[in-house]
Amino acid sequence: MSNKVIYAIYNDDDILMDAVKKTRAAHHHIEEVFTPFPVHGLDKAMGLAPTRLAICAFIYGLCGLSFGTWMMNFIMIQDWPQDIGGKPSFSYIDNMPAFVPIMFEETVFFAAHLMVITFYMRSRLWPFKEAENPDVRTTDDHFLMEVAVNNNEEELISFFEGTGAVEVKVIDKH
Amino acid sequence: MYTFSSKLKTFSFVLMAVGLLGIGYGFWTAPKDIQEVEALLAADSHGGHGEAKHEAAAPAHDSETTHEVASAEHAKVATDKHDVKEDSEHKEHLEHVFHQLSNKPWAALYVACIFFMLLSMGTLVFYAIQQVAQAGWSPVLFRVMQGITSYLPVGSVIFFIFLVLCGLHFNHLFIWLDPEVVAHDKIIANKAGYLNFPFWIVRAVIFLLGWNAYRYFSRKNCLAQDESDDNSFYKKNFNISAMFLVFFIVTESIMSWDWIMSIDPHWSSTLFGWYVFASFFVSGITTIAMVTVYLKSRGYLENVNTSHIHDLAKFMFGISVFWTYLWFSQFMLIWYANIPEEITYFITRIQVYNLPFFGAVVMNFLFPILILINTDFKRITWILVMAGVSILLGHYIDFFNMIMPGTVGGSWFIGISEIASVLFFLGLFIFVVFSALTKVPLLPKRNPYIEESKHFHY
């Protein structure tokens, strides 16, 4: 079975936004949209679910805070509670103010780095990854909408020509 | 145009009346002389409570009592007899507690008075920053901010009268105003070039006049801009706002030394000015949010949407964290180095004011950071109100922590005097602010950024 898709190419983000709204209204399934820069409101127009990256970051931050607390408690209070310059090492809370800078930095460190790594994994980004742009112009000044074709090729082509596309291509995707 | 709902007006009058009664009660029940204190302590000491309190109060008051302790030492050397020494110590203690208890209603009034005045100051600073930053989101809120800052002249007058009363020795809040104390205290005597009544009161006049002048002209220009056909008044406001911010940051720092830090004249901290600023700045922003949410719920701010509320909530969140940063920086630096002349400030607060001292951190940091971190929550009115109430109460406690240990020490209690003072100033604040809001339309007409602000969307 052939796996055909339409590439509708636009050269203006306003026209693209209109086209996305029209396509959604006509119930054609948008596979993907490629843009050279973030288009404000595109995710809403496409109906994408909101990201949960911030929730991840919050949880990672809590992990970092726990790690910092555990580490300082084990090293400074449990393992070898020395008297260093008269700092009270009898219990964690006694010496807590001295550990706060570390706990804070661990929280930020974990939240930031683990969130970035999560982002890379979810977006499937890594060094030597093969680039996926369907048309090289989409990284410069063109916008591309990819829509699946289900035996309605003629109808789709005329539909996208009506939405202000500068170019409509039918591609056989493998 | 806003109309002051009669219910709210009645409510503010009730608050003021109840507050006045409570304040009067506080002054009425404060002990008049040493004998009354003796009777009070005797009644208190059944079951050994009195002794425990005495122990707790002793370290609290070293700044106030240094000279007293010194004279007690003298007494010790002069007379070797135990009963004489004990007797004189008992007398010292009574005098000490008497000063604390007679300070209590004054200190309660002072905390509430300075808190509400600085709260409207925080709003004024936020307003000036919005003008200078040419913020595109906030012009629809300018009239709300101007309404809140209309409390500033009223609050300044009351506050200034209070300072003059301190100078006339009606109370003992600022011990360096007492020539008896200064004569026996070399540390304070060395600061007399700065801490003397004429210079202090002149500084207060300059600061209060400067701030009120900015508020007056800024509002006037904003109203004139509505009727004008060019942007000259807007530009004027931009210029005076920038000049005000420079004036403010200098005077704010000095103000914090004069009106708050000098209560503990043996102690100093270099970031104190910023710390006080963060405290009333976040209170001011929270008040803007609260008043905005109230007016919106009554249907008066049609151009304010959830994005505006969201932005205010972000500021509340961010500045709360900033306050905590300064709170912790001040505390940790002094705790870490543990230099005796600095650490007493925190020893008093941790030993005698444990719950308010750490409770303020919970209310001003832990609670807001946990509930305002969520983007959706920042748009939900009841969550925002909850966070706002916590922040405002928390910063009242913060001012309480700054002022009470140096004035009433171990005799602190959040009782009728304290609550009544807050209620009185709250009632006055509501009355003045909402009366001012009825005077002018709630939407500036031709601010250059008003269209952007109306369509602000985040």
XYZ file of C-alpha atoms in Angstrom:
632
model
C 0.000 0.000 0.000
C 1.376 3.328 -0.950
C 1.872 5.816 1.853
C 1.301 9.169 0.271
C 1.474 12.515 2.015
C 0.838 16.072 0.895
C 3.437 18.752 1.471
C 1.718 22.118 1.509
C 4.351 24.855 1.573
C 3.686 28.424 2.740
C 5.906 31.458 2.938
C 4.144 33.395 5.702
C 3.298 32.369 9.250
C -0.074 34.157 9.218
C -1.153 32.242 6.125
C 0.142 29.066 7.727
C -1.940 29.676 10.861
C -5.053 30.233 8.762
C -4.321 27.107 6.752
C -3.862 25.040 9.908
C -7.202 26.258 11.254
C -8.941 25.518 7.924
C -7.364 22.071 7.708
C -8.486 21.236 11.216
C -11.987 22.518 10.428
C -12.090 20.271 7.338
C -10.996 17.322 9.495
C -7.841 16.492 7.587
C -5.258 14.930 9.830
C -2.123 17.089 10.137
C 0.887 14.801 10.492
C 3.434 17.507 11.158
C 4.215 21.192 10.614
C 7.769 22.370 9.936
C 8.652 26.000 10.614
C 11.946 27.908 10.651
C 11.063 29.607 13.952
C 8.493 29.216 16.750
C 5.097 30.409 15.491
C 3.160 31.777 18.453
C -0.082 29.898 18.956
C 0.658 27.148 16.413
C 0.401 24.375 19.013
C -3.000 25.657 20.116
C -4.217 25.891 16.508
C -3.020 22.341 15.838
C -4.686 21.148 19.019
C -1.510 19.712 20.540
C -1.649 18.663 24.162
C 0.241 20.973 26.566
C 3.732 19.932 27.568
C 4.363 18.252 30.914
C 8.043 19.158 30.956
C 7.514 21.631 33.829
C 5.956 18.908 35.981
C 8.997 16.722 35.276
C 11.302 19.558 36.250
C 9.470 20.044 39.550
C 9.832 16.376 40.418
C 13.507 16.386 39.392
C 14.006 19.410 41.639
C 12.509 17.527 44.566
C 14.885 14.644 43.801
C 17.807 17.079 43.806
C 16.681 18.570 47.103
C 16.412 15.106 48.616
C 19.802 14.144 47.251
C 21.467 17.275 48.634
C 19.835 16.770 52.004
C 20.754 13.103 52.151
C 24.313 13.727 51.035
C 25.042 16.476 53.562
C 23.315 14.566 56.329
C 25.287 11.399 55.643
C 28.676 13.078 55.208
C 28.518 15.824 57.806
C 26.241 14.388 60.493
C 26.163 10.587 60.275
C 29.465 9.434 58.879
C 32.016 11.687 60.494
C 30.527 14.428 62.658
C 33.657 16.496 63.232
C 33.753 19.811 65.007
C 34.716 22.170 62.216
C 35.103 25.701 63.497
C 32.503 25.161 66.186
C 29.677 24.399 63.775
C 27.087 22.226 65.532
C 27.059 18.799 63.879
C 24.808 17.063 66.404
C 21.800 16.904 64.140
C 20.921 17.995 60.640
C 18.702 20.852 61.709
C 21.423 22.253 63.972
C 23.716 22.864 61.044
C 21.073 23.299 58.349
C 21.796 26.919 57.342
C 25.273 25.864 56.238
C 23.781 23.215 53.938
C 21.125 25.383 52.316
C 23.398 26.693 49.517
C 24.210 23.114 48.580
C 20.616 21.952 48.820
C 19.543 24.880 46.654
C 22.169 24.257 43.992
C 21.421 20.537 43.883
C 17.746 21.330 43.380
C 18.464 23.667 40.482
C 21.080 21.352 39.011
C 18.828 18.309 38.997
C 15.782 20.225 37.790
C 17.647 21.912 34.940
C 19.797 19.088 33.637
C 17.317 16.269 33.960
C 14.642 18.400 32.326
C 16.952 19.147 29.376
C 17.816 15.484 29.021
C 14.128 14.627 29.174
C 13.507 17.162 26.441
C 16.209 15.625 24.236
C 14.855 12.139 24.739
C 11.229 13.060 24.130
C 12.127 15.101 21.040
C 14.551 12.403 19.880
C 17.529 14.736 19.576
C 21.125 13.604 19.840
C 24.472 14.115 18.099
C 24.791 12.386 14.745
C 21.048 12.064 14.479
C 19.927 12.230 10.889
C 18.077 15.477 10.196
C 14.413 15.055 9.311
C 13.507 18.144 7.384
C 11.420 17.286 4.346
C 12.401 20.435 2.509
C 15.576 22.365 3.168
C 13.756 25.705 2.845
C 11.788 25.025 6.043
C 14.866 25.954 8.058
C 15.125 29.307 6.356
C 11.971 31.042 5.203
C 9.277 28.493 4.313
C 6.630 26.688 6.310
C 5.510 23.173 5.499
C 2.411 21.268 6.521
C 2.348 17.525 6.063
C -1.056 15.871 5.667
C -1.806 12.197 5.086
C -3.550 11.211 1.821
C -6.337 8.600 2.017
C -7.415 8.080 -1.616
C -8.550 11.715 -1.776
C -5.522 13.133 -3.556
C -7.317 15.422 -6.006
C -9.574 16.853 -3.324
C -6.643 17.533 -0.986
C -4.541 19.217 -3.637
C -7.305 21.626 -4.547
C -8.055 22.198 -0.866
C -4.466 23.190 -0.060
C -4.167 25.341 -3.147
C -7.164 27.203 -1.778
C -5.429 27.860 1.545
C -2.730 30.039 0.011
C 0.020 27.454 -0.331
C 2.833 28.523 -2.627
C 3.506 24.902 -3.494
C 1.579 21.648 -3.018
C 3.461 18.386 -3.499
C 2.366 14.777 -3.239
C 5.176 12.603 -1.893
C 5.426 8.867 -1.562
C 6.701 8.307 1.933
C 8.395 5.072 2.931
C -16.724 54.775 37.506
C -16.497 52.774 40.674
C -19.080 53.174 43.399
C -18.027 52.348 46.947
C -20.405 49.597 48.024
C -22.173 50.616 51.205
C -21.467 47.201 52.722
C -17.738 47.615 52.296
C -17.925 51.141 53.667
C -19.804 49.966 56.753
C -17.313 47.126 57.102
C -14.391 49.558 57.065
C -16.076 51.762 59.699
C -16.717 48.728 61.888
C -13.067 47.725 61.551
C -11.943 51.213 62.522
C -14.322 51.389 65.480
C -13.401 47.943 66.786
C -9.745 48.755 66.222
C -9.966 52.031 68.113
C -11.709 50.355 71.035
C -9.073 47.627 71.132
C -6.225 50.133 70.906
C -7.785 52.112 73.751
C -8.168 48.932 75.750
C -4.509 48.112 75.146
C -3.379 51.474 76.490
C -5.876 51.306 79.366
C -4.653 47.910 80.561
C -0.949 48.629 80.160
C 0.640 48.848 83.635
C 1.001 52.413 84.913
C 3.778 51.835 87.451
C 6.188 49.313 88.913
C 3.767 48.204 91.640
C 1.274 47.031 89.047
C 3.982 45.025 87.303
C 4.966 43.474 90.611
C 1.397 42.404 91.233
C 1.168 41.078 87.651
C 4.347 39.051 87.961
C 3.358 37.725 91.397
C 0.053 36.530 89.943
C 1.972 35.055 87.006
C 4.616 33.225 89.017
C 2.254 30.655 90.537
C 3.690 27.344 89.461
C 7.050 28.793 88.503
C 5.942 30.392 85.225
C 7.358 33.734 86.224
C 10.870 32.415 86.665
C 10.850 30.699 83.294
C 9.681 33.882 81.641
C 12.363 35.827 83.411
C 15.045 33.517 82.036
C 13.694 33.834 78.541
C 13.426 37.590 78.695
C 16.905 38.149 80.030
C 18.927 37.495 76.845
C 16.265 39.207 74.799
C 16.929 42.558 76.199
C 20.596 42.963 76.374
C 20.558 45.971 74.086
C 18.087 47.803 76.233
C 19.561 46.708 79.507
C 23.270 46.899 78.982
C 23.520 49.897 81.250
C 21.218 48.303 83.750
C 23.297 45.155 83.800
C 26.412 47.266 84.194
C 24.944 49.042 87.197
C 23.883 45.677 88.604
C 27.509 44.575 88.348
C 28.479 47.645 90.304
C 25.973 46.799 92.974
C 27.459 43.318 93.163
C 30.941 44.640 93.806
C 29.832 47.272 96.264
C 27.809 44.994 98.471
C 28.836 41.465 99.155
C 25.574 40.558 100.788
C 23.350 38.190 98.910
C 19.954 39.536 99.841
C 20.838 43.068 98.831
C 21.997 41.884 95.438
C 18.931 39.785 94.914
C 16.765 42.696 95.911
C 18.372 45.041 93.444
C 18.175 42.400 90.704
C 14.518 41.962 91.399
C 14.031 45.694 91.107
C 15.974 45.802 87.828
C 13.818 43.015 86.519
C 10.600 44.759 87.489
C 11.693 47.941 85.811
C 12.669 45.988 82.731
C 9.307 44.228 82.477
C 7.524 47.493 83.201
C 9.214 49.117 80.208
C 8.314 46.175 78.003
C 4.674 46.113 79.050
C 4.209 49.860 78.735
C 5.814 49.659 75.290
C 3.487 46.908 74.137
C 0.431 48.914 72.969
C 2.741 51.499 71.364
C 4.738 48.856 69.550
C 1.560 47.136 68.370
C 0.354 50.446 66.945
C 3.733 51.150 65.396
C 3.968 47.794 63.596
C 0.510 48.141 62.055
C 1.066 51.814 61.194
C 4.384 51.322 59.421
C 3.180 48.126 57.748
C 0.196 49.715 56.031
C 2.103 52.865 55.123
C 4.953 50.879 53.575
C 2.502 48.574 51.851
C 1.116 51.511 49.898
C 4.726 52.585 49.345
C 5.451 49.179 47.814
C 2.550 49.733 45.454
C 3.866 53.165 44.544
C 7.284 51.728 43.724
C 5.738 49.002 41.609
C 3.727 51.661 39.782
C 6.836 53.778 39.169
C 8.707 50.757 37.844
C 5.846 49.964 35.475
C 5.964 53.550 34.166
C 9.703 53.546 33.640
C 9.800 50.043 32.159
C 7.031 51.097 29.734
C 5.244 47.908 30.587
C 2.617 47.005 28.037
C 0.463 44.883 30.317
C -0.120 47.057 33.357
C -1.700 50.387 32.260
C -5.195 48.974 32.809
C -4.178 48.552 36.454
C -2.678 52.038 36.920
C -5.836 53.491 38.447
C -6.046 50.584 40.880
C -2.442 51.221 41.911
C -3.123 54.952 42.260
C -6.112 54.123 44.422
C -3.971 51.991 46.720
C -1.253 54.631 46.973
C -3.873 57.208 48.002
C -3.426 55.718 51.472
C 0.145 57.023 51.479
C -0.585 60.664 52.514
C -2.991 59.549 55.254
C -0.618 56.871 56.496
C 2.359 59.241 56.343
C 0.635 61.839 58.517
C -0.314 59.288 61.176
C 3.134 57.766 61.029
C 4.819 61.142 61.320
C 2.708 62.078 64.336
C 3.755 58.774 65.866
C 7.434 59.589 65.314
C 6.974 62.992 66.923
C 5.267 61.347 69.928
C 8.294 59.055 70.227
C 10.512 62.125 70.218
C 8.365 63.732 72.921
C 8.965 60.653 75.129
C 5.408 59.416 75.155
C 6.863 55.948 74.764
C 10.101 54.062 74.976
C 10.226 52.410 71.552
C 13.479 54.007 70.419
C 15.802 53.765 73.368
C 18.345 56.100 71.790
C 15.756 58.889 72.095
C 16.149 58.615 75.865
C 19.029 60.876 77.044
C 19.313 58.741 80.217
C 20.114 55.655 78.134
C 22.501 57.472 75.799
C 24.426 58.896 78.762
C 25.152 55.390 80.065
C 25.675 53.679 76.748
C 28.892 54.404 74.883
C 27.843 52.489 71.774
C 24.705 54.547 71.335
C 26.497 57.730 72.368
C 28.964 57.143 69.541
C 26.084 57.009 67.083
C 24.517 60.213 68.389
C 25.795 62.147 65.381
C 23.316 60.182 63.300
C 20.788 59.000 65.867
C 19.557 62.260 67.338
C 16.000 63.460 67.331
C 16.254 66.655 65.196
C 18.230 64.990 62.401
C 16.030 61.896 62.545
C 12.769 63.801 62.301
C 14.084 66.047 59.505
C 15.047 62.953 57.538
C 11.548 61.589 58.059
C 10.040 64.845 56.793
C 12.195 64.787 53.664
C 11.420 61.149 52.873
C 7.704 61.392 53.446
C 7.407 64.661 51.519
C 9.438 63.262 48.627
C 7.361 60.123 48.322
C 4.056 61.925 48.659
C 5.117 64.550 46.136
C 5.800 61.852 43.567
C 2.475 60.202 44.257
C 0.644 63.526 43.934
C 2.261 64.668 40.687
C 2.224 61.264 39.082
C -1.509 60.935 39.596
C -2.089 64.493 38.471
C -0.133 63.952 35.254
C -1.889 60.672 34.614
C -5.270 62.415 34.846
C -4.072 65.342 32.725
C -2.867 62.861 30.099
C -6.479 61.670 29.740
C -7.602 65.120 28.614
C -4.529 66.128 26.641
C -3.971 65.788 22.909
C -0.323 64.857 22.963
C 1.866 62.646 25.138
C 3.691 65.366 27.058
C 2.138 64.389 30.408
C 3.028 60.789 29.796
C 6.645 61.785 29.167
C 6.615 63.967 32.276
C 5.433 60.990 34.282
C 8.166 58.853 32.797
C 10.788 61.365 33.890
C 9.493 61.924 37.399
C 9.077 58.180 37.888
C 12.709 57.590 36.968
C 13.831 60.354 39.328
C 11.560 59.023 42.056
C 13.052 55.542 41.810
C 16.536 56.943 42.339
C 15.321 59.055 45.267
C 13.396 56.126 46.630
C 16.199 53.603 46.724
C 18.420 55.976 48.675
C 15.706 57.112 51.065
C 14.341 53.610 51.490
C 17.662 52.379 52.736
C 18.002 55.230 55.217
C 14.362 54.878 56.216
C 14.935 51.249 57.163
C 17.835 52.235 59.426
C 15.889 55.102 60.966
C 12.516 53.558 61.583
C 13.280 49.887 62.067
C 16.946 49.096 62.607
C 17.448 51.874 65.170
C 15.045 50.027 67.467
C 18.030 47.752 68.084
C 20.741 50.431 68.125
C 23.457 47.955 69.124
C 22.959 45.919 66.005
C 23.457 46.609 62.318
C 23.128 44.780 59.064
C 24.167 46.008 55.642
C 21.450 44.353 53.605
C 18.716 45.416 55.982
C 17.365 48.094 53.643
C 16.876 45.621 50.819
C 15.338 43.141 53.156
C 12.750 45.633 54.385
C 12.148 46.729 50.804
C 11.470 43.181 49.612
C 9.042 42.726 52.467
C 6.839 45.697 51.696
C 7.311 45.480 47.929
C 5.795 42.002 47.794
C 3.042 43.131 50.172
C 2.284 46.034 47.839
C 2.110 43.790 44.779
C -0.110 41.362 46.660
C -2.409 44.209 47.628
C -2.670 45.254 43.969
C -3.635 41.698 43.098
C -6.178 41.479 45.913
C -7.845 44.801 45.083
C -7.836 43.949 41.371
C -9.435 40.583 41.995
C -12.058 42.226 44.219
C -12.913 44.956 41.701
C -12.957 42.422 38.881
C -15.344 40.186 40.807
C -17.667 43.184 41.240
C -17.545 43.735 37.481
C -15.613 47.015 37.442
C -12.516 46.057 35.452
C -13.788 44.765 32.142
C -10.383 45.040 30.462
C -8.541 43.031 33.084
C -8.288 39.401 32.071
C -6.719 36.338 33.655
C -3.407 37.167 31.997
C -3.115 40.370 34.034
C -3.933 38.442 37.193
C -1.429 35.812 36.153
C 1.298 38.430 35.790
C 0.577 39.861 39.228
C 0.679 36.355 40.675
C 4.068 35.790 39.044
C 5.361 38.947 40.680
C 3.967 37.830 44.035
C 5.717 34.510 43.596
C 9.016 35.935 42.419
C 9.317 38.694 45.011
C 8.322 36.270 47.774
C 11.308 34.176 46.795
C 13.434 37.324 46.642
C 12.360 38.236 50.177
C 13.312 34.756 51.344
C 16.673 35.059 49.657
C 17.399 38.241 51.591
C 15.953 36.850 54.823
C 18.149 33.821 54.559
C 21.228 35.739 53.438
C 20.977 38.034 56.425
C 20.324 35.189 58.833
C 22.871 32.754 57.457
C 25.748 35.219 57.263
C 25.264 36.211 60.885
C 24.596 32.638 62.058
C 27.677 31.363 60.253
C 30.123 33.929 61.559
C 28.447 33.972 64.975
C 29.997 37.276 66.059
C 28.573 38.049 69.513
C 27.508 41.629 68.817
C 25.527 40.554 65.748
C 24.184 37.174 66.753
C 22.193 38.452 69.757
C 19.681 39.837 67.291
C 18.866 36.346 66.074
C 19.270 34.618 69.424
C 16.428 36.769 70.747
C 14.306 35.942 67.775
C 14.971 32.221 67.804
C 14.647 31.730 71.539
C 11.875 34.153 72.371
C 10.098 34.548 69.011
C 10.566 31.054 67.657
C 7.146 30.560 66.118
C 6.751 34.016 64.532
C 10.351 33.983 63.323
C 10.164 30.673 61.486
C 6.433 30.939 60.881
C 7.086 34.013 58.750
C 9.314 31.925 56.486
C 6.621 29.307 56.107
C 3.950 31.900 55.298
C 6.108 34.054 53.049
C 8.068 31.369 51.264
C 6.974 27.782 51.670
C 3.258 28.323 51.192
C 3.471 30.756 48.233
C 6.175 28.777 46.456
C 4.190 25.570 46.659
C 0.878 26.954 45.458
C 1.934 29.765 43.123
C 4.448 27.681 41.165
C 1.636 26.199 39.105
C 0.655 28.233 36.029
C -3.016 27.239 36.196
C -3.252 28.043 39.902
C -2.040 31.592 39.260
C -5.280 32.251 37.382
C -7.661 30.739 39.915
C -9.100 33.498 42.073
C -9.581 31.653 45.331
C -6.076 30.177 45.256
C -4.637 33.598 44.535
C -6.608 35.125 47.407
C -5.410 32.374 49.726
C -1.788 32.947 48.766
C -2.281 36.703 49.059
C -3.724 36.466 52.561
C -0.825 34.272 53.596
C 1.710 36.696 52.133
C 0.121 39.765 53.712
C -0.221 38.170 57.142
C 3.269 36.742 56.809
C 4.764 40.135 56.099
C 2.872 41.671 58.995
C 4.540 38.991 61.137
C 7.811 39.895 59.459
C 7.489 43.517 60.586
C 6.360 42.240 63.975
C 9.593 40.232 64.184
C 11.670 43.248 63.245
C 10.123 45.629 65.767
C 8.782 43.668 68.738
C 11.945 41.980 70.085
C 13.642 45.352 70.532
C 10.632 46.995 72.147
C 8.705 44.449 74.199
C 11.143 41.532 74.177
C 9.919 38.532 76.112
C 6.595 40.162 76.953
C 5.303 39.777 73.402
C 1.921 38.374 72.644
C -0.409 38.749 69.670
C -3.351 39.909 71.703
C -5.964 42.631 71.679
C -3.518 45.516 71.165
C -1.864 43.909 68.144
C -5.017 42.654 66.444
C -6.928 45.872 67.146
C -4.131 47.983 65.663
C -4.173 45.905 62.489
C -7.972 46.112 62.288
C -7.951 49.871 62.730
C -5.388 50.459 59.999
C -7.021 47.884 57.751
C -10.338 49.682 58.101
C -8.708 53.033 57.427
C -6.853 51.568 54.462
C -10.001 50.110 52.932
C -11.918 53.330 53.482
C -9.245 55.601 52.002
C -8.379 53.342 49.070
C -11.897 52.574 47.940
C -12.990 56.181 48.421
C -10.123 57.233 46.157
C -11.112 54.641 43.570
C -14.538 56.290 43.202
C -12.997 59.637 42.243
C -11.722 58.838 38.748
C -12.529 56.334 35.975
C -10.802 52.992 36.455
C -9.392 53.007 32.923
C -6.823 55.607 31.791
C -8.035 57.062 28.508
C -5.022 57.880 26.409
C -2.023 56.196 27.881
C 0.184 55.229 24.901
C 0.178 51.595 26.003
C -3.460 51.292 26.955
C -4.542 49.452 23.798
C -1.759 46.916 24.169
C -2.680 46.518 27.796
C -6.353 45.926 27.027
C -5.449 43.113 24.666
C -2.698 41.732 26.821
C -2.606 38.019 26.600
C -0.102 35.656 28.032
